[in-house]
Short mmCIF file of C-alpha atoms in Angstrom, two decimals:
data_model
loop_
_atom_site.label_atom_id
_atom_site.label_comp_id
_atom_site.label_asym_id
_atom_site.label_seq_id
_atom_site.Cartn_x
_atom_site.Cartn_y
_atom_site.Cartn_z
CA MET A 1 9.19 -30.38 -34.66
CA SER A 2 9.38 -28.82 -38.10
CA THR A 3 12.79 -27.70 -39.28
CA THR A 4 11.34 -24.65 -41.09
CA ASN A 5 12.95 -21.28 -40.36
CA THR A 6 9.58 -19.57 -39.99
CA TYR A 7 7.05 -19.65 -37.19
CA ARG A 8 3.39 -18.83 -37.87
CA GLY A 9 4.54 -17.26 -41.13
CA MET A 10 7.20 -15.05 -39.46
CA ASP A 11 10.87 -15.15 -40.42
CA ARG A 12 13.72 -14.16 -38.10
CA THR A 13 13.36 -10.43 -38.73
CA ALA A 14 9.65 -10.53 -37.94
CA LEU A 15 10.17 -12.74 -34.89
CA ASP A 16 12.92 -10.47 -33.56
CA ALA A 17 10.43 -7.60 -33.53
CA ALA A 18 7.54 -9.75 -32.29
CA TYR A 19 9.42 -10.72 -29.12
CA ASN A 20 11.48 -7.59 -28.39
CA ASN A 21 9.62 -6.19 -25.39
CA SER A 22 12.26 -3.60 -24.52
CA ALA A 23 12.11 -2.05 -27.99
CA ALA A 24 8.32 -2.14 -28.00
CA VAL A 25 7.93 -0.14 -24.78
CA SER A 26 9.25 3.41 -24.79
CA GLY A 27 11.19 4.17 -21.62
CA SER A 28 11.54 0.53 -20.59
CA GLY A 29 15.16 1.09 -19.54
CA ALA A 30 14.16 3.87 -17.15
CA MET A 31 11.36 1.66 -15.78
CA MET A 32 13.83 -1.13 -15.03
CA GLN A 33 16.19 1.32 -13.32
CA ALA A 34 13.31 2.54 -11.16
CA PHE A 35 12.36 -1.06 -10.36
CA GLY A 36 15.90 -1.64 -9.10
CA GLU A 37 15.90 1.48 -6.96
CA ARG A 38 12.52 0.65 -5.43
CA SER A 39 13.71 -2.88 -4.77
CA ALA A 40 16.87 -1.76 -2.99
CA ALA A 41 14.82 0.58 -0.81
CA LEU A 42 12.38 -2.17 0.15
CA ARG A 43 15.14 -4.62 1.06
CA ALA A 44 16.90 -1.97 3.15
CA SER A 45 13.75 -1.08 5.06
CA HIS A 46 12.19 -4.50 5.54
CA PRO A 47 12.84 -6.15 8.91
CA GLY A 48 13.92 -9.74 8.58
CA TYR A 49 15.14 -9.51 4.99
CA ARG A 50 17.93 -11.97 4.28
CA GLU A 51 19.61 -13.69 1.37
CA LEU A 52 19.58 -17.48 1.28
CA GLN A 53 21.87 -19.80 -0.67
CA TYR A 54 20.29 -22.85 -2.32
CA GLY A 55 23.13 -24.05 -4.55
CA PRO A 56 26.82 -23.62 -5.40
CA ALA A 57 26.56 -21.21 -8.36
CA PRO A 58 26.98 -17.46 -7.73
CA ARG A 59 23.37 -16.72 -8.70
CA ASN A 60 21.93 -19.60 -6.66
CA ARG A 61 20.55 -17.12 -4.15
CA ILE A 62 17.10 -16.24 -2.83
CA ASP A 63 15.95 -12.92 -1.40
CA TYR A 64 13.58 -13.76 1.44
CA LEU A 65 11.20 -11.17 2.89
CA PRO A 66 9.08 -12.47 5.78
CA ALA A 67 5.52 -11.36 6.41
CA ASP A 68 4.45 -10.01 9.79
CA ARG A 69 2.36 -13.09 10.59
CA PRO A 70 2.24 -16.80 9.74
CA GLY A 71 1.13 -17.54 6.20
CA PRO A 72 1.90 -19.03 2.81
CA LEU A 73 4.94 -18.34 0.65
CA LEU A 74 5.02 -16.68 -2.77
CA VAL A 75 8.06 -17.65 -4.83
CA PHE A 76 8.74 -15.08 -7.55
CA ILE A 77 10.95 -15.87 -10.56
CA HIS A 78 12.41 -12.91 -12.41
CA GLY A 79 12.34 -12.35 -16.16
CA GLY A 80 14.84 -11.15 -18.74
CA TYR A 81 14.46 -13.85 -21.40
CA TRP A 82 16.60 -16.23 -19.30
CA GLN A 83 19.71 -14.16 -20.14
CA MET A 84 19.55 -10.87 -18.26
CA ARG A 85 18.25 -9.12 -15.13
CA SER A 86 18.40 -10.29 -11.53
CA LYS A 87 16.24 -11.10 -8.54
CA ASN A 88 17.52 -7.81 -7.08
CA ASP A 89 15.52 -5.86 -9.67
CA PHE A 90 12.18 -7.17 -8.43
CA SER A 91 12.08 -7.03 -4.63
CA PHE A 92 9.65 -4.09 -4.88
CA LEU A 93 6.97 -6.58 -5.96
CA ALA A 94 6.93 -8.08 -2.47
CA ALA A 95 5.05 -5.07 -1.08
CA GLY A 96 1.71 -6.26 -2.42
CA PRO A 97 1.76 -9.86 -1.10
CA LEU A 98 3.39 -8.86 2.21
CA ALA A 99 0.42 -6.61 2.94
CA HIS A 100 -1.77 -9.73 2.89
CA GLY A 101 0.42 -11.84 5.18
CA VAL A 102 2.16 -13.69 2.32
CA HIS A 103 5.88 -14.30 2.77
CA VAL A 104 7.93 -13.66 -0.39
CA ALA A 105 11.03 -15.35 -1.82
CA LEU A 106 12.64 -14.07 -5.02
CA VAL A 107 14.75 -16.66 -6.82
CA GLY A 108 17.99 -16.05 -8.68
CA TYR A 109 19.40 -18.41 -11.28
CA THR A 110 22.34 -18.71 -13.66
CA LEU A 111 21.76 -16.87 -16.93
CA ALA A 112 22.32 -17.99 -20.50
CA PRO A 113 24.79 -18.50 -22.09
CA ASP A 114 26.48 -19.61 -18.87
CA ALA A 115 23.63 -22.09 -18.36
CA SER A 116 21.36 -23.90 -20.78
CA LEU A 117 17.62 -23.54 -20.34
CA THR A 118 17.58 -27.13 -19.13
CA LYS A 119 19.97 -26.13 -16.33
CA ILE A 120 18.01 -22.96 -15.53
CA VAL A 121 14.82 -24.99 -15.05
CA HIS A 122 16.75 -27.43 -12.85
CA GLU A 123 18.10 -24.57 -10.71
CA VAL A 124 14.71 -22.93 -10.18
CA ARG A 125 13.16 -26.25 -9.23
CA ALA A 126 16.04 -26.78 -6.80
CA ALA A 127 15.31 -23.38 -5.25
CA ILE A 128 11.69 -24.31 -4.65
CA GLY A 129 12.79 -27.64 -3.20
CA TYR A 130 15.15 -25.81 -0.87
CA LEU A 131 12.37 -23.49 0.34
CA HIS A 132 9.98 -26.39 0.82
CA GLY A 133 12.53 -28.16 2.99
CA ALA A 134 13.78 -25.14 4.93
CA ASP A 135 12.90 -25.32 8.61
CA ASP A 136 14.27 -21.92 9.59
CA LEU A 137 11.68 -19.71 7.87
CA ALA A 138 9.55 -18.81 10.86
CA GLY A 139 5.86 -18.54 10.13
CA VAL A 140 6.05 -19.93 6.58
CA ASP A 141 3.53 -22.62 5.70
CA ARG A 142 5.75 -24.73 3.45
CA GLN A 143 2.78 -26.75 2.25
CA ARG A 144 1.22 -23.61 0.78
CA ILE A 145 3.65 -22.34 -1.84
CA LEU A 146 2.46 -20.19 -4.71
CA VAL A 147 4.80 -19.71 -7.67
CA SER A 148 4.80 -16.60 -9.79
CA GLY A 149 7.06 -15.11 -12.41
CA TRP A 150 7.22 -12.55 -15.17
CA SER A 151 8.24 -12.99 -18.81
CA ALA A 152 10.87 -15.76 -18.75
CA GLY A 153 9.80 -16.21 -15.14
CA GLY A 154 6.27 -16.89 -16.37
CA HIS A 155 7.65 -19.78 -18.40
CA LEU A 156 9.61 -21.03 -15.39
CA THR A 157 6.48 -20.75 -13.23
CA ALA A 158 4.64 -23.10 -15.59
CA MET A 159 7.60 -25.50 -15.45
CA CYS A 160 7.49 -25.65 -11.63
CA MET A 161 3.83 -26.37 -10.90
CA GLU A 162 4.48 -29.93 -9.76
CA GLU A 163 7.22 -29.09 -7.28
CA PRO A 164 6.66 -30.10 -3.62
CA GLY A 165 4.46 -27.76 -1.62
CA VAL A 166 3.23 -25.83 -4.67
CA ILE A 167 -0.54 -25.31 -4.60
CA GLY A 168 -0.89 -22.98 -7.58
CA GLY A 169 0.69 -20.28 -9.66
CA ILE A 170 0.39 -16.91 -11.34
CA ALA A 171 2.36 -16.63 -14.60
CA ILE A 172 2.72 -13.07 -15.90
CA SER A 173 3.43 -12.34 -19.58
CA GLY A 174 5.10 -15.71 -20.06
CA ILE A 175 6.40 -17.82 -22.95
CA TYR A 176 4.77 -21.23 -23.20
CA ASP A 177 5.92 -22.43 -26.63
CA LEU A 178 9.67 -22.06 -27.12
CA ALA A 179 9.66 -22.68 -30.87
CA PRO A 180 9.86 -18.96 -31.78
CA MET A 181 12.68 -18.47 -29.26
CA ARG A 182 14.81 -20.89 -31.25
CA LEU A 183 14.26 -18.89 -34.43
CA CYS A 184 14.90 -15.34 -33.21
CA TYR A 185 17.68 -13.23 -31.68
CA LEU A 186 17.13 -14.75 -28.26
CA ASN A 187 18.65 -18.02 -29.37
CA ASP A 188 22.04 -16.40 -29.90
CA LYS A 189 22.57 -16.94 -26.18
CA LEU A 190 20.00 -19.61 -25.36
CA GLN A 191 21.21 -22.07 -28.02
CA LEU A 192 18.04 -24.10 -27.66
CA THR A 193 17.98 -27.55 -29.22
CA GLU A 194 14.91 -29.09 -30.84
CA GLN A 195 14.80 -31.51 -27.93
CA GLU A 196 14.71 -28.65 -25.42
CA VAL A 197 11.89 -26.94 -27.30
CA ASP A 198 9.81 -30.09 -26.93
CA ALA A 199 10.88 -30.89 -23.36
CA LEU A 200 10.67 -27.37 -21.93
CA SER A 201 7.62 -25.86 -23.65
CA PRO A 202 4.69 -25.96 -21.21
CA LEU A 203 2.29 -26.10 -24.18
CA ARG A 204 3.90 -29.37 -25.30
CA LEU A 205 3.91 -31.06 -21.88
CA PRO A 206 1.22 -32.78 -19.80
CA ILE A 207 -1.03 -30.15 -18.25
CA SER A 208 -0.76 -29.63 -14.50
CA SER A 209 -4.01 -30.06 -12.60
CA LYS A 210 -3.13 -27.26 -10.19
CA PRO A 211 -4.72 -23.82 -10.56
CA LEU A 212 -2.72 -21.40 -12.68
CA ALA A 213 -3.62 -17.81 -13.51
CA LEU A 214 -2.20 -16.55 -16.80
CA VAL A 215 -1.90 -12.78 -16.83
CA TYR A 216 -0.73 -10.30 -19.46
CA GLY A 217 -1.03 -6.64 -20.26
CA GLY A 218 -3.63 -5.51 -22.76
CA ASP A 219 -0.99 -3.35 -24.48
CA GLU A 220 1.62 -6.09 -24.82
CA LEU A 221 3.02 -7.34 -28.09
CA PRO A 222 0.51 -9.56 -29.93
CA GLU A 223 2.76 -12.62 -29.72
CA LEU A 224 3.05 -12.29 -25.93
CA GLN A 225 -0.71 -12.06 -25.66
CA ARG A 226 -1.23 -15.04 -27.96
CA GLN A 227 1.17 -17.21 -25.96
CA SER A 228 -0.94 -16.74 -22.82
CA ILE A 229 -4.23 -17.20 -24.67
CA ASP A 230 -3.06 -20.44 -26.32
CA PHE A 231 -1.82 -21.86 -23.03
CA ALA A 232 -5.05 -20.93 -21.27
CA ASP A 233 -6.98 -22.68 -24.04
CA ALA A 234 -4.87 -25.81 -23.53
CA ARG A 235 -5.68 -25.67 -19.81
CA ASP A 236 -9.38 -24.99 -20.32
CA ALA A 237 -10.55 -28.11 -18.49
CA VAL A 238 -8.39 -27.52 -15.39
CA PRO A 239 -10.27 -26.21 -12.32
CA GLY A 240 -8.89 -22.83 -11.35
CA ASN A 241 -7.57 -22.10 -14.83
CA ARG A 242 -7.74 -18.35 -15.37
CA LEU A 243 -6.80 -15.91 -18.12
CA ALA A 244 -6.62 -12.20 -17.37
CA ALA A 245 -5.75 -9.37 -19.75
CA LEU A 246 -5.04 -6.26 -17.68
CA ALA A 247 -6.12 -3.27 -19.74
CA GLU A 248 -3.76 -0.36 -20.41
CA HIS A 249 -0.72 -2.24 -19.14
CA ASN A 250 2.39 -3.05 -21.17
CA HIS A 251 5.01 -5.73 -20.55
CA PHE A 252 6.58 -3.70 -17.72
CA THR A 253 3.75 -1.75 -16.10
CA VAL A 254 1.74 -4.95 -15.61
CA LEU A 255 4.03 -5.66 -12.64
CA GLU A 256 2.54 -2.73 -10.74
CA GLU A 257 -0.52 -4.93 -10.24
CA LEU A 258 1.58 -7.19 -8.01
CA ALA A 259 3.53 -4.43 -6.26
CA ALA A 260 0.35 -2.71 -5.08
CA PRO A 261 -1.50 -4.18 -2.06
CA ASP A 262 -4.78 -3.67 -3.93
CA GLY A 263 -3.42 -4.63 -7.36
CA ALA A 264 -5.20 -7.10 -9.60
CA ILE A 265 -2.39 -9.68 -9.41
CA THR A 266 -2.02 -9.22 -5.66
CA ARG A 267 -5.73 -9.99 -5.33
CA MET A 268 -5.17 -13.20 -7.30
CA VAL A 269 -2.40 -14.20 -4.91
CA ASP A 270 -4.66 -13.47 -1.94
CA SER A 271 -7.51 -15.53 -3.42
CA MET A 272 -5.29 -18.54 -4.12
CA LYS A 273 -3.43 -18.68 -0.83
#
């Protein structure tokens, strides 16, 4: 990898702005607060909700919300640029898949700087392995696991396509080339090495043959859109490869298309199950 301090002609100042989703979306803080409140309400009202432990670290927890009938499992990986937010902020997204008989598990993981990105990927893969091996999730078809995630979780989705039981994925507004992460404000906590950029960038790795939908909002930052487009181009020959720009959605509102039973992302989940 080049040792230049620019990426696609952008220096650190430009890259900081190009990848700052919170600053780009007015009212994003209030949206995240509302997400958390909706999530708490769904967990409190959903029969059968429970928290599972897949590892020894405090954040090695999974929120599991069972469907009302036997079916596949959607594993959702939260975003926050690998250094903020929690699975607890995103339980509201389960409403869409649950309406179609899809069980939902939301994965937590240790955040940077307490964990390197290498360790974060290892933890999320361990969570999927735990769910695939769990024999106490009544009605879950453990051979039909779909993986989804948003923002950093989109990256982690792409890194987990070959895990046992996984039949496909839906990556939302993800990062697939980590090179700009190493050159902007996000690396203050991530501390990515050149080796990690090469080893953990889905665009630089062998392409999975499993179907993967790459989704982003039509009003997202140009760099976020380009990341999805470039990864979709790299996967062009893979059956089931899909790229979807959801018009009039930004980095945060795009998630409503998974929370709604008739949302565009929920329909993708239903078609892939």
